[in-house]
Coordinates of C-alpha atoms in Angstrom, one line a residue:
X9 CA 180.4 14.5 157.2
X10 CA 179.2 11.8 159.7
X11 CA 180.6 10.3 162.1
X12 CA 179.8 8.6 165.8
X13 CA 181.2 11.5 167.7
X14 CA 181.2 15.0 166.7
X15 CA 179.7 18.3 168.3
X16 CA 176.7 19.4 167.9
X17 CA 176.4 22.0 165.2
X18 CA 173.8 24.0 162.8
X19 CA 173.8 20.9 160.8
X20 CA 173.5 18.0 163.3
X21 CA 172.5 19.2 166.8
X22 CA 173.3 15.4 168.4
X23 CA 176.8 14.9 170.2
X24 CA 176.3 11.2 168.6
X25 CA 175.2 9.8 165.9
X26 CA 175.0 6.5 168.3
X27 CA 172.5 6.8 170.7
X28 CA 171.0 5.0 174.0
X29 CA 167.3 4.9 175.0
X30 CA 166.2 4.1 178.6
X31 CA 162.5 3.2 178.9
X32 CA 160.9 5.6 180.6
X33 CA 156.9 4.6 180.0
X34 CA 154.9 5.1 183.0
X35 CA 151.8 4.9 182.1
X36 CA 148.5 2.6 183.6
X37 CA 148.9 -0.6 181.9
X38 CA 145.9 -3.1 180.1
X39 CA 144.5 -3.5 184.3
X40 CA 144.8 -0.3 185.3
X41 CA 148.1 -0.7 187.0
X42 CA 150.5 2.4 187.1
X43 CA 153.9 1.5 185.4
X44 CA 157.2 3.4 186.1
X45 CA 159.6 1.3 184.0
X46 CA 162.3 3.8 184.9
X47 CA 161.9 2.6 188.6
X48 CA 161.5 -1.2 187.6
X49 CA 164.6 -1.0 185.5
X50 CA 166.2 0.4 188.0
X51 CA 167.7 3.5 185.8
X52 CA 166.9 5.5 188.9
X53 CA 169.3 3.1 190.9
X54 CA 171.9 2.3 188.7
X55 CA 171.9 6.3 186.7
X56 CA 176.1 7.1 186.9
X57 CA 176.8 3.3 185.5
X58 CA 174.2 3.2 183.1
X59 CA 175.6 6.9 181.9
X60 CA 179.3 4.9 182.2
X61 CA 178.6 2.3 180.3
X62 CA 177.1 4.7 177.1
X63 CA 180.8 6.7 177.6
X64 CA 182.2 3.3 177.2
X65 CA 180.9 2.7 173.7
X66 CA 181.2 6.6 172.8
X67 CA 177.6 7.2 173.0
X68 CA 176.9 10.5 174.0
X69 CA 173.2 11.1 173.5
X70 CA 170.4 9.7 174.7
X71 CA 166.5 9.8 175.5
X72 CA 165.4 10.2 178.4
X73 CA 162.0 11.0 180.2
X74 CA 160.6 13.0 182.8
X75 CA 157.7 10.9 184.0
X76 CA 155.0 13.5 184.0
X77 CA 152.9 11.2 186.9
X78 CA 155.9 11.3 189.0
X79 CA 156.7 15.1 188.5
X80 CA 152.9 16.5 188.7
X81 CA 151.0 14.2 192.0
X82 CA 149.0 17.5 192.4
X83 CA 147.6 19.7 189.6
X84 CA 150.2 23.0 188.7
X85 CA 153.0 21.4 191.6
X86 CA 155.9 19.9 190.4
X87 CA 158.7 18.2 192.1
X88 CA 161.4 18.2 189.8
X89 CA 163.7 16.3 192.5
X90 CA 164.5 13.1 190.7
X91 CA 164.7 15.2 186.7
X92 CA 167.2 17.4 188.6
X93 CA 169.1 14.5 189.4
X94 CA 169.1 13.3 185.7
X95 CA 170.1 16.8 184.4
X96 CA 173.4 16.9 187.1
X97 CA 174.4 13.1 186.6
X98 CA 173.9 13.8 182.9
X99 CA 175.9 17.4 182.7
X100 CA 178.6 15.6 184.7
X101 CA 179.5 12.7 182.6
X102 CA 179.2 14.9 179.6
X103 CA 175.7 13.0 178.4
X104 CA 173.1 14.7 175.9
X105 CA 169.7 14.4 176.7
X106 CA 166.9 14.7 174.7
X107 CA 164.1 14.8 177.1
X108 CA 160.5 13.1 176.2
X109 CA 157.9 15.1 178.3
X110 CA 155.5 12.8 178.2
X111 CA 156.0 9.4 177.3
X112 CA 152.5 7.2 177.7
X113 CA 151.7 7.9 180.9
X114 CA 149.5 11.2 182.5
X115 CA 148.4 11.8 186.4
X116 CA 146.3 10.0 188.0
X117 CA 143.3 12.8 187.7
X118 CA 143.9 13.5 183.6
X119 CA 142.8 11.3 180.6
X120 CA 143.7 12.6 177.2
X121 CA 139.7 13.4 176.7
X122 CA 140.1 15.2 179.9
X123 CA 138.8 19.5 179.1
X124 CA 141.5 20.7 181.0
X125 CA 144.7 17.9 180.0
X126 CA 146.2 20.2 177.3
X127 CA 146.5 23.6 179.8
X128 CA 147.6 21.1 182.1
X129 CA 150.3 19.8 180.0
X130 CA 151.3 22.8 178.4
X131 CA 151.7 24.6 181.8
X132 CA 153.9 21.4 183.0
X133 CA 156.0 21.8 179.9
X134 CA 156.9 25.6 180.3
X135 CA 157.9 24.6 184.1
X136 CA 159.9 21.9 182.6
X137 CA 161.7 24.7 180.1
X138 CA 162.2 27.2 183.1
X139 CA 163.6 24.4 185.6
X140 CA 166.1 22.6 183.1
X141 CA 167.2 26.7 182.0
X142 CA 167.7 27.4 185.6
X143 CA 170.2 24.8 185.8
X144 CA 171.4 24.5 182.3
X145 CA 171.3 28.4 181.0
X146 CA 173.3 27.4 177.9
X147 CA 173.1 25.1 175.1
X148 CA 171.1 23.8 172.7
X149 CA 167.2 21.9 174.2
X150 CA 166.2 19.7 172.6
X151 CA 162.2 18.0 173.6
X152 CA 159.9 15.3 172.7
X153 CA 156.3 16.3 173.9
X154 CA 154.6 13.5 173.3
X155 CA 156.1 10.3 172.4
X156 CA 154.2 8.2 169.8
X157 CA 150.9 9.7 169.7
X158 CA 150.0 7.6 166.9
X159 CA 150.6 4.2 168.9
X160 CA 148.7 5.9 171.9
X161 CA 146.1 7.3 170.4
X162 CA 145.8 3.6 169.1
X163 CA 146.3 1.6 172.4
X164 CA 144.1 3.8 174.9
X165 CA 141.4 4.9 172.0
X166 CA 140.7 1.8 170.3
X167 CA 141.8 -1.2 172.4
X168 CA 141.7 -0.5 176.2
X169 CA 145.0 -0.7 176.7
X170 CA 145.5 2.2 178.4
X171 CA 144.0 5.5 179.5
X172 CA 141.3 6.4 178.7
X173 CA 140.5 2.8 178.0
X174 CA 138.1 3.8 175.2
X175 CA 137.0 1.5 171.4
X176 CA 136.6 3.6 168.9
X177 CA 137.8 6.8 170.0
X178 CA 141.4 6.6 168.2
X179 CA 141.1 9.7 166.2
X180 CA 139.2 12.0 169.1
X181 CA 142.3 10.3 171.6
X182 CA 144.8 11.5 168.9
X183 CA 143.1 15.0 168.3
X184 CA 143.3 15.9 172.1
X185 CA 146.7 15.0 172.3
X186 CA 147.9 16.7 169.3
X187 CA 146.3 19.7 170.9
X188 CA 148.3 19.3 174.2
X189 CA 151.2 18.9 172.0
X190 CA 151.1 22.3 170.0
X191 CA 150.0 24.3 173.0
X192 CA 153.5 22.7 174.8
X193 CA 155.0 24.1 171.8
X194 CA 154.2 27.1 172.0
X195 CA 154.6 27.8 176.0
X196 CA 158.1 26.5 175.6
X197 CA 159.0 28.7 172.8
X198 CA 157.6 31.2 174.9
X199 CA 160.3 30.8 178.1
X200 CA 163.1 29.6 175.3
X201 CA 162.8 30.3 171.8
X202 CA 165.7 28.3 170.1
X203 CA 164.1 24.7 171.5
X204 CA 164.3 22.3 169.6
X205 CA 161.3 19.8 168.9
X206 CA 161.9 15.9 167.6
X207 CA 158.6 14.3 167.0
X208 CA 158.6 10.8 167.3
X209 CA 156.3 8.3 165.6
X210 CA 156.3 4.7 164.6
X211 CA 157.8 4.2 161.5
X212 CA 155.6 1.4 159.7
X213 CA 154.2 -0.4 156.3
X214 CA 150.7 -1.3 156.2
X215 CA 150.1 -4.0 152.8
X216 CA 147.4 -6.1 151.4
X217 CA 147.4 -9.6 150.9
X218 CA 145.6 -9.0 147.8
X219 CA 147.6 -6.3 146.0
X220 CA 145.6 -7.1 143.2
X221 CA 142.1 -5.8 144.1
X222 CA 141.9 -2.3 143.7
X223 CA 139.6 -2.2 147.1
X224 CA 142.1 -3.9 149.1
X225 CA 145.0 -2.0 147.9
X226 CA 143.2 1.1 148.5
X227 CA 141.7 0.0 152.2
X228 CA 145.7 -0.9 152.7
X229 CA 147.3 2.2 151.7
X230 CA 144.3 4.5 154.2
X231 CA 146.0 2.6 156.7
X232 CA 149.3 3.2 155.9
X233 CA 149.3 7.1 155.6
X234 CA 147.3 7.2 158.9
X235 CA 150.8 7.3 160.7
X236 CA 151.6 10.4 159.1
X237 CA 148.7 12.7 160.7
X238 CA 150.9 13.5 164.3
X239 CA 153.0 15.3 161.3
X240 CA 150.8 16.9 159.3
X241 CA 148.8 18.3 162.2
X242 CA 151.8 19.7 164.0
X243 CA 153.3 21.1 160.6
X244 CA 150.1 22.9 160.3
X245 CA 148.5 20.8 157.0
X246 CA 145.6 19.7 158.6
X247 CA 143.4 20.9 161.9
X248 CA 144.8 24.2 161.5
X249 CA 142.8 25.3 164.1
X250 CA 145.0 23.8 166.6
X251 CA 147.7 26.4 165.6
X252 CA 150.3 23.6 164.0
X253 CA 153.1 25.5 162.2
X254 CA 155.6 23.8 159.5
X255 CA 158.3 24.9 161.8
X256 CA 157.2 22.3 164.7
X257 CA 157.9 19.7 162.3
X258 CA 161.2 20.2 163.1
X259 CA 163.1 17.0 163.8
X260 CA 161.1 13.7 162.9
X261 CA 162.6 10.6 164.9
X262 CA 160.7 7.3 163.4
X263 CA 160.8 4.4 165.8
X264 CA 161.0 1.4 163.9
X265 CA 161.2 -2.0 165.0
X266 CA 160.9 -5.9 163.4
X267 CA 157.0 -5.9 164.0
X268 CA 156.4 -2.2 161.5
X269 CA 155.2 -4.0 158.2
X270 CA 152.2 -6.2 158.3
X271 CA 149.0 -7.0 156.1
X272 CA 146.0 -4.9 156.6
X273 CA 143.6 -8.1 156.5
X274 CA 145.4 -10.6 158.8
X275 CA 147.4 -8.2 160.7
X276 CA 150.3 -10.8 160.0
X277 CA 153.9 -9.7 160.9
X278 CA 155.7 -9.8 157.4
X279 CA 159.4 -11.3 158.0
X280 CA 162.0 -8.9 158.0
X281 CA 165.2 -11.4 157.7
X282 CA 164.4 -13.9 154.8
X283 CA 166.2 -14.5 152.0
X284 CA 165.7 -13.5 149.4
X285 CA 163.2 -10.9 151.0
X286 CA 159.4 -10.5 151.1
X287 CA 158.6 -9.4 148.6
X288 CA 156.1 -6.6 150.2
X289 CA 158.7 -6.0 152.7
X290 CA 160.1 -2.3 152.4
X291 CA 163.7 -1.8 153.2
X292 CA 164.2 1.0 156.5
X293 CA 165.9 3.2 153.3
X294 CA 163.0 3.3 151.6
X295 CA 160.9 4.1 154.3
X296 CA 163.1 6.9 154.9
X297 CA 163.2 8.3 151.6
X298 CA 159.3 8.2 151.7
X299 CA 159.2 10.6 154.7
X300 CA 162.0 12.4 154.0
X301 CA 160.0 13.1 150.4
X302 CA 157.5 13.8 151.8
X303 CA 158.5 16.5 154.6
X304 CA 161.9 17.5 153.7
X305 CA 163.1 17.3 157.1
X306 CA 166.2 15.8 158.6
X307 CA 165.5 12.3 160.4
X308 CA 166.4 10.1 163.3
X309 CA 165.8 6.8 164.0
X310 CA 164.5 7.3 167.7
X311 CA 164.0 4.0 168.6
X312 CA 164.9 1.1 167.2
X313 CA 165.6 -2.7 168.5
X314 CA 164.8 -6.7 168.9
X315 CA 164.1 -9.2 171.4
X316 CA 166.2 -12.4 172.5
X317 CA 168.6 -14.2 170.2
X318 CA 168.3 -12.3 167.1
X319 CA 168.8 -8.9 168.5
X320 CA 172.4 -8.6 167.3
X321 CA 171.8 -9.3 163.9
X322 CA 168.8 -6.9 163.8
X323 CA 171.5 -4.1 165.0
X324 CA 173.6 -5.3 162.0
X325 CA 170.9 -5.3 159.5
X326 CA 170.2 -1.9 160.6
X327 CA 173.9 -0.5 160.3
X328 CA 173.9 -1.6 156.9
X329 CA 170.4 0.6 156.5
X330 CA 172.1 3.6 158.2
X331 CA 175.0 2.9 156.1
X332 CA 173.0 3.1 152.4
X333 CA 171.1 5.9 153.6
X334 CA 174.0 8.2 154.4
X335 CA 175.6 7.1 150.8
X336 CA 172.8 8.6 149.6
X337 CA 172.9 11.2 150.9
X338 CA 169.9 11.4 153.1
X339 CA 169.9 14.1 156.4
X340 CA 170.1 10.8 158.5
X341 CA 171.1 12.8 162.3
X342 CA 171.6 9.5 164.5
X343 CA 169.7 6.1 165.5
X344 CA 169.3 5.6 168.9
X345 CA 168.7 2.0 170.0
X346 CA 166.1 1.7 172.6
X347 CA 166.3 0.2 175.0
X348 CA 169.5 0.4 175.9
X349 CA 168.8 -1.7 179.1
X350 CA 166.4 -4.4 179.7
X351 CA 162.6 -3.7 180.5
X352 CA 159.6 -6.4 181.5
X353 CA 157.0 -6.6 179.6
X354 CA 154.2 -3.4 180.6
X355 CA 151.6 -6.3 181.3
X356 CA 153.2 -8.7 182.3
X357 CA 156.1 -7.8 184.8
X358 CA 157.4 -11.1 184.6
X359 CA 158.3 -11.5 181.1
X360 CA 161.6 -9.5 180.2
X361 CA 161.8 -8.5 176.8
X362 CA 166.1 -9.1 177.0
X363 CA 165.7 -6.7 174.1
X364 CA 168.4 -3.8 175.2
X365 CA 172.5 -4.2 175.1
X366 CA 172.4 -4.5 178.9
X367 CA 170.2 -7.7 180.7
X368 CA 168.1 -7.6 183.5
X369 CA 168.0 -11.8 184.8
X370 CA 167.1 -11.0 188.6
X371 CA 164.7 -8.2 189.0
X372 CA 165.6 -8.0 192.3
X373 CA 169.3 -6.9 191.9
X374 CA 168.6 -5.6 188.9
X375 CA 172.0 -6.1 188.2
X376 CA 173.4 -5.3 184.5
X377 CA 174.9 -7.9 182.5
X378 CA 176.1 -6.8 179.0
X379 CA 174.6 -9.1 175.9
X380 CA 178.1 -9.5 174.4
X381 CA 176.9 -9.9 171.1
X382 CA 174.8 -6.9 170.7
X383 CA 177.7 -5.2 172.4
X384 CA 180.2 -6.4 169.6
X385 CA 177.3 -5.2 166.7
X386 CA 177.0 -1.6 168.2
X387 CA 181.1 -1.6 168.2
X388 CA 180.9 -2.9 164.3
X389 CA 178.5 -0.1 164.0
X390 CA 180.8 2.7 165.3
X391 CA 183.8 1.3 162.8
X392 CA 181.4 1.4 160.0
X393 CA 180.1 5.1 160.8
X394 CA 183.7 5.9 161.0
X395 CA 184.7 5.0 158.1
X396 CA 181.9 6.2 155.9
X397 CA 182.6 9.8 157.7
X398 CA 185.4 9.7 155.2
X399 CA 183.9 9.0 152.3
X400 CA 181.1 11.5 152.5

């Protein structure tokens, strides 16, 4: 049975099946400028009301981060000041959190490529475990190590876009970090043994534009079942050497957004609200049903949203996804739209994405003002959820 609002169990460990992301990237962006997009959103300001406005629309989960450059200034010391902040605020208005340890960004001293980056994150992620149990000794954990290695791996391996600025070093990017990964695994298990892991990768759809030649098809579908390697490393498939174990693949959140399906040749976008549809675009169903074929595992969609005008009828077009998966039947846990309030643009500070429930129009204030629209979908959403807990 789903519905928006039920306790965690053995079944679903989420205290909502609606959830709320709040950026927390703070990584060096394409010039080498640190972003903390928790500060510039000014979640660290505005933390109780952006926690009361998720109670107001029943959402009782959300993702948050812990900004591993702002926790770790010098190797092995941690000030955990502002994450204990987030773990009382979020204890006291009766918030779930799943916590992403890191999410893009690293210290100022450690690349990805760096020898000692994976003993430096696991170490950081077993003080993480025995801080949050020290104030928190019950209840269920539940951890992202490493958001979206995949994209990562991609932006600071083969484009510059990021740490360690590298072309061509995608794969030896991604192995280093999947390393790290597994070894945070293993020294959190080590101080708590019932953690739970949610991995979180885009979820995408890479096509030809000329399905018709076998070379290009082939070239096409290399390229699409690149994103699943983050799994089948942690689960233990492939690398073994790095220790991956099937029970790491634990919970897969895919982030999936309008811009996941494009041609391998152009790169074009393919359109996601046409009628009738592409006809090479894949329906968020069936992308789920290919994963969950292939890993057997129950699934969340971890991140998920639009920019500007069209952001409330992207929410509606995916309630009506959530909505056909849980007809059939599909261990669909929750989908968590992120962000929930507005965030700039990492390389360009100026340009606001207006992508989240809540806008950002002076960046000084940083006041919230609700998009009333998107506000109405998510509402839409929860009456939906409700009344398919009923039928299933």
């Amino acid at each position: 049975m789903f519905s928006n609002d039920f306790p965690a169990s053995d079944s679903n460990p989420f205290n909502s099946f609606l959830m709320g992301g709040f950026e927390c990237a703070d990584h060096q962006n394409a010039y080498g400028k640190r972003i903390d997009l928790y500060e510039i959103s000014g979640h660290d300001r505005f933390l109780e009301q952006d926690y009361d406005h998720l109670n107001n629309l029943d959402i009782k989960t959300v993702r948050e981060g812990i900004r591993w450059s702002a926790v770790e200034k010098k190797p092995y010391h941690y000030d955990w000041s502002e994450v204990e902040r987030l773990i009382s605020v979020s204890q006291d208005k009766n918030i779930q959190v799943i916590w992403d340890i890191c999410h893009f960004g690293y210290p100022d001293d450690l690349t990805p490529l760096h020898p000692m980056f994976a003993r430096r994150f696991s170490h950081l992620c077993r003080a993480f475990v025995i801080k949050y149990r020290s104030l928190v000794p019950d209840g269920l954990l539940i951890v992202t190590p490493i958001n979206e290695v995949s994209f990562i791996s991609w932006l600071g391996g083969d484009v510059k876009g990021t740490s360690p600025y590298c072309v061509g070093q995608g794969w030896e990017v991604k192995y280093a970090l999947m390393k790290a990964y597994i070894e945070g695994i293993e020294m959190m298990k080590s101080v708590d043994s019932a953690i739970r892991i949610m991995v979180t990768e885009p979820l995408i759809s890479i096509v030809s534009d000329n399905p018709g030649d076998t070379y290009s098809l082939l070239a096409a579908q290399e390229k699409h079942y690149e994103q699943f390697q983050v799994h089948d490393i942690l689960s233990g498939k492939i690398c073994p050497e790095l220790r991956g174990k099937p029970e790491y693949l634990d919970i897969i959140g895919v982030n999936f957004y309008y811009n996941n399906q494009w041609t391998n040749e152009t790169h074009d976008y393919l359109p996601w609200a046409e009628e009738p549809p592409h006809p090479q675009y894949r329906t968020l169903q069936n992308l789920i049903e290919t994963v969950f074929t292939r890993y057997g595992r129950p699934i969340v969609i971890s991140e998920t949203s639009h920019p500007g005008e069209d952001r409330a009828k992207w929410i509606k077009s995916v309630t009506e996804e959530c909505v056909s998966v849980l007809k059939a039947g599909l261990p669909l846990l929750g989908c968590c739209f992120y962000p929930v309030v507005d965030r700039p643009d990492w390389d360009n500070l100026n340009d606001w994405h207006h992508s989240g429930i809540w806008d950002i129009f002076d960046p000084v204030s940083l006041q919230r003002h609700v998009d009333q629209s998107s506000f109405e979908a998510l509402k839409s959403f929860q009456n939906k959820l409700n009344r398919i807990s009923v039928l299933i």
